[in-house]
Coordinates of C-alpha atoms and ligand atoms in Angstrom, one line a residue:
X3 CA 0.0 0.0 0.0
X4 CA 1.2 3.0 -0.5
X5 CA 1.0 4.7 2.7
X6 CA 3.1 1.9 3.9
X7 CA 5.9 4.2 1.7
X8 CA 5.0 7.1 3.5
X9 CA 5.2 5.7 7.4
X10 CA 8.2 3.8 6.0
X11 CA 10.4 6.5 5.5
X12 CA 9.0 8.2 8.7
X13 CA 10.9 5.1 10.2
X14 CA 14.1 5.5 8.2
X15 CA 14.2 9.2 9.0
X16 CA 13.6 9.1 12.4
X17 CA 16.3 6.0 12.6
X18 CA 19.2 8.1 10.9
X19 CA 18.5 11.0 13.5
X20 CA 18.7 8.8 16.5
X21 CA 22.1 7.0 15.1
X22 CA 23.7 10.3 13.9
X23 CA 21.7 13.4 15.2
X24 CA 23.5 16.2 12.4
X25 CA 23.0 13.3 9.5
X26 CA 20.5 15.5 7.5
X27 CA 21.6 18.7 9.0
X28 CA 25.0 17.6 6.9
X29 CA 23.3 16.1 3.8
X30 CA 21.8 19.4 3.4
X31 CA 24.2 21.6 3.5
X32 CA 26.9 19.5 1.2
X33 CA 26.6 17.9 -2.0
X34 CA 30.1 16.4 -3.2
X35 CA 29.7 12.9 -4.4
X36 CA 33.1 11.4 -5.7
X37 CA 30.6 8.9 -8.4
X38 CA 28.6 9.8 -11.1
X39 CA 26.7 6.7 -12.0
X40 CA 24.6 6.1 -15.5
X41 CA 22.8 3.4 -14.9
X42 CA 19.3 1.2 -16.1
X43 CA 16.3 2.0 -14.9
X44 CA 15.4 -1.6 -13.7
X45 CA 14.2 -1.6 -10.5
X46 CA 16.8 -4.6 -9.6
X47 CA 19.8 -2.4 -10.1
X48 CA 19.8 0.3 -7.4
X49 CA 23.1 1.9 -7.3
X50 CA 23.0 2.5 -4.0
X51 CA 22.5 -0.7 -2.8
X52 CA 24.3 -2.3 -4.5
X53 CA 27.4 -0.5 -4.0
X54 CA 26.7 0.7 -0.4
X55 CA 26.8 3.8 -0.9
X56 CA 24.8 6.2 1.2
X57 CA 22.9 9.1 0.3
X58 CA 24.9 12.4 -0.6
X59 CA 27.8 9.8 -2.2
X60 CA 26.6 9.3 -5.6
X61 CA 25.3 11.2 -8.4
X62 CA 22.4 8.9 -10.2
X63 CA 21.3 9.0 -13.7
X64 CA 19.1 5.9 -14.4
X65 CA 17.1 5.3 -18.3
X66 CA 16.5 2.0 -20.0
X67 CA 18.7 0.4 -20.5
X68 CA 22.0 3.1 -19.7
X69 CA 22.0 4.2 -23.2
X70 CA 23.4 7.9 -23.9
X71 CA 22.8 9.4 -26.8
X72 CA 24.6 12.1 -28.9
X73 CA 21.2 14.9 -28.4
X74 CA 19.6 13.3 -25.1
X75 CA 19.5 17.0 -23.4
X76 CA 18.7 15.2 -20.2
X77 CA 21.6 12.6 -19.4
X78 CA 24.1 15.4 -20.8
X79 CA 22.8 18.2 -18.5
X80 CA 23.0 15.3 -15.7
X81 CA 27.3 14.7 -16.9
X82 CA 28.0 18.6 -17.1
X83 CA 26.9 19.4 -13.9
X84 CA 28.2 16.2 -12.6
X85 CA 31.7 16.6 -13.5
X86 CA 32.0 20.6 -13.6
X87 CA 29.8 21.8 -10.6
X88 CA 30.2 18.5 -8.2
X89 CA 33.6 17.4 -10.0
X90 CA 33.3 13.7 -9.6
X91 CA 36.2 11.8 -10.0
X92 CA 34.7 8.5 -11.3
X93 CA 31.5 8.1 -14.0
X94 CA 30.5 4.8 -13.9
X95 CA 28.4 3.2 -16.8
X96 CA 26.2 0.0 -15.1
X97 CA 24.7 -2.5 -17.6
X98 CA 23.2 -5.6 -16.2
X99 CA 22.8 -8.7 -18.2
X100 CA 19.2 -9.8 -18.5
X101 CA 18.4 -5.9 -19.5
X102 CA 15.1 -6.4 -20.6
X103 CA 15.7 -2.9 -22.7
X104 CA 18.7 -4.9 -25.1
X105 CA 16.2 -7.8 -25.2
X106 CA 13.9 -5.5 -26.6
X107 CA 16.8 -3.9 -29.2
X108 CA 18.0 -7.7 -30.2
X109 CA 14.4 -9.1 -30.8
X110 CA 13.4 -7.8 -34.3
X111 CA 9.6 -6.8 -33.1
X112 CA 8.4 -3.3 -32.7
X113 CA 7.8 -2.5 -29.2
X114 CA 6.5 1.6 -30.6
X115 CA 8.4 4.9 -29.4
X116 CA 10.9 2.5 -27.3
X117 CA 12.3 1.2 -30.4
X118 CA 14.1 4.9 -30.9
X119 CA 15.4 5.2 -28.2
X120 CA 16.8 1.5 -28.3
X121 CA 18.2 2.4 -31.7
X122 CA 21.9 2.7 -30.8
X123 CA 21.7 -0.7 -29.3
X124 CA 20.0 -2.1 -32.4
X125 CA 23.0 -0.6 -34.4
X126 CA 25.4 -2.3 -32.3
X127 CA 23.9 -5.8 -32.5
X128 CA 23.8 -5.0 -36.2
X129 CA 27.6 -4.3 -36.1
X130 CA 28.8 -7.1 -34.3
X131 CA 26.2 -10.0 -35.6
X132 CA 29.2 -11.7 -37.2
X133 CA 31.2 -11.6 -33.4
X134 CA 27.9 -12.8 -31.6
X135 CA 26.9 -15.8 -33.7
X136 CA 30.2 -17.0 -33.0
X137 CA 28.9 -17.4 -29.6
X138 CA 27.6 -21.0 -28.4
X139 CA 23.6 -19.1 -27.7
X140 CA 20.9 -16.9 -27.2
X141 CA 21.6 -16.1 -23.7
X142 CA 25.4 -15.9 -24.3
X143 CA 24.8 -13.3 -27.5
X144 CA 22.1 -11.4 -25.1
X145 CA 25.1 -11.1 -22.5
X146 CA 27.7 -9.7 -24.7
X147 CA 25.1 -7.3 -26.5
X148 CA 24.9 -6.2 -22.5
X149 CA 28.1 -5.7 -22.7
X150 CA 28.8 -4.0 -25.5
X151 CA 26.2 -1.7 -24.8
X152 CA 27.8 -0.5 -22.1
X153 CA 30.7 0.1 -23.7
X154 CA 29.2 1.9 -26.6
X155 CA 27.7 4.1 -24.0
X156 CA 31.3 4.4 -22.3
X157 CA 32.4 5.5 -25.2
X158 CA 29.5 7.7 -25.7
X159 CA 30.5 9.5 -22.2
X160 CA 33.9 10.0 -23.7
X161 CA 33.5 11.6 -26.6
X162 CA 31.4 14.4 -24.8
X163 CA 32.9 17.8 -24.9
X164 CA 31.9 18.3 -21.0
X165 CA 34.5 15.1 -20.6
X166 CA 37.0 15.9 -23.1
X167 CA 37.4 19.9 -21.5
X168 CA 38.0 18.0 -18.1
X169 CA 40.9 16.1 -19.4
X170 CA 42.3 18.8 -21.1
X171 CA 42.2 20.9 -18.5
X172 CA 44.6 17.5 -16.5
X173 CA 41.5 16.9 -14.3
X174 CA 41.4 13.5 -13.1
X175 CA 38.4 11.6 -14.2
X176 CA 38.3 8.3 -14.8
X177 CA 35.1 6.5 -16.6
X178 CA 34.8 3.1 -15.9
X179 CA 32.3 0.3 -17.5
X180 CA 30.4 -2.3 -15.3
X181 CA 27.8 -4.9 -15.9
X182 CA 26.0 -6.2 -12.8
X183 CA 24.8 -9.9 -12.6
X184 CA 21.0 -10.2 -11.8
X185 CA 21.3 -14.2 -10.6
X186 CA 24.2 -13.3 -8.3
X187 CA 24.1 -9.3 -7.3
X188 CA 28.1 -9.4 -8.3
X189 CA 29.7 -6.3 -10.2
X190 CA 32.0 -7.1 -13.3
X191 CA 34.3 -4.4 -14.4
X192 CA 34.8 -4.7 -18.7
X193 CA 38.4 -3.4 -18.7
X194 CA 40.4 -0.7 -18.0
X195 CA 38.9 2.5 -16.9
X196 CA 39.5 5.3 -19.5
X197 CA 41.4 8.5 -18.0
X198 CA 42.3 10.3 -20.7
X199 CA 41.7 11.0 -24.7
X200 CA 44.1 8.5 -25.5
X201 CA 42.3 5.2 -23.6
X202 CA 39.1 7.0 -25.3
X203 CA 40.4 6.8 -29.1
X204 CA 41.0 3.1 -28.1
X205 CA 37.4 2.3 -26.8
X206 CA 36.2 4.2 -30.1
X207 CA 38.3 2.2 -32.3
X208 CA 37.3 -1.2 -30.5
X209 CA 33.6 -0.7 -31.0
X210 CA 34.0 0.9 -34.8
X211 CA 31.3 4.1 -33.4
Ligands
LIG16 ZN1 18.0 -2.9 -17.9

C-alpha cells in the first residue's frame, strides 16, 4: 500500500537522526559525491544498494537500459553538472545482463516509441552479428550485446565535450564500464577505466562508433 511508503520513511528518518543526530543537518548543506553513476532504470539495479553507498555519495542518472545518446539534453545536463559543478572523479556506466531494454533492441519486433530510443543498441547488435553468432547461444549473445552496450555508451560518455574539457584541462576523471549480474548481485568491471583522450580513441576504435 502506498501509505506503507510514507510511514516507512517516517521510520528510516527518524532512525538516521537517533544513530547520527547532524545526519540530515549535513546532507543538506553539502553535495560532493566522488561517483557519477549512469545506470538502467530496472528496479533490480539500485546503485545505492548495491554498492553501499549512502545518500549524498553518488550522483544517479538511471534510463532504460544506460543508453546515452549524442542529443539526449537530459543525461548530458545530468554529466556537465556532474563533472564541472560536483567534479566527480569517477563516471560509472552500469549494464546488467538480463536488461530487458537490449532484449527488446535484439528481438526484431516493434515495441512503438521505445524502439528509438533503443536504436543505438540495435546498431550495435547489427555491427557485431558476425562476433555474436560465433557465440555457443541466445543467452550468451544477449550477454555480450549487454556488454557491448555499455561500452558503446562508455564511449559515448567519452567523446562528450563536457568530458574531453576536463581532461584537457589535467583533471582526473576516470570513466569506468560495469555490468552487474541479476542471478548473483556481483559487479563485473569490462576493462580498463578510460582516464584520458588517448584510452578514449582506443574504446572508439574497438567498437568501430
Ligand atoms: Zn535494464
Amino acid at each position: 500500500m502506498i501509505e506503507e511508503l510514507l510511514a516507512h520513511n517516517k521510520e528510516w528518518a527518524a532512525q538516521r537522526v537517533l544513530e547520527d543526530p547532524n545526519y540530515f543537518k549535513r546532507l543538506k548543506d553539502l553535495q560532493s559525491p566522488r561517483y557519477l553513476w549512469i545506470g538502467c532504470s530496472d528496479s533490480r539495479v539500485p546503485a545505492n544498494v548495491i554498492t553501499g553507498l549512502q545518500p549524498g555519495e553518488v550522483f544517479v542518472h538511471r534510463n532504460v537500459a544506460n543508453v546515452l545518446h549524442p542529443g539526449d539534453l537530459n543525461g548530458l545536463s545530468v554529466l556537465q553538472y556532474a563533472v564541472e559543478v560536483l567534479r566527480v572523479e569517477h563516471i560509472i556506466v552500469c549494464g546488467h545482463y538480463g536488461c530487458g531494454g537490449v532484449v527488446a533492441a535484439a528481438d526484431g519486433l516493434r515495441h512503438g516509441l521505445i524502439d528509438h530510443w533503443l536504436r543505438p543498441i540495435m546498431d550495435l547488435h547489427e555491427r557485431f552479428e558476425p562476433d555474436l553468432a560465433k557465440l555457443p547461444d541466445a543467452r550468451a549473445r544477449l550477454d555480450r550485446l549487454c556488454e557491448l552496450n555499455v561500452e558503446q555508451t562508455v564511449m559515448r560518455v567519452t567523446q562528450t565535450p563536457v568530458v574531453e574539457d576536463a581532461w584537457l584541462a589535467g583533471r582526473m576523471l576516470a570513466v569506468h564500464g560495469w555490468v552487474y549480474g541479476l542471478e548473483d548481485g556481483i559487479i563485473r568491471s569490462l576493462g580498463p577505466s578510460i582516464t584520458g583522450t588517448t584510452g578514449a580513441a582506443e574504446q572508439r576504435e574497438k567498437l568501430g562508433g
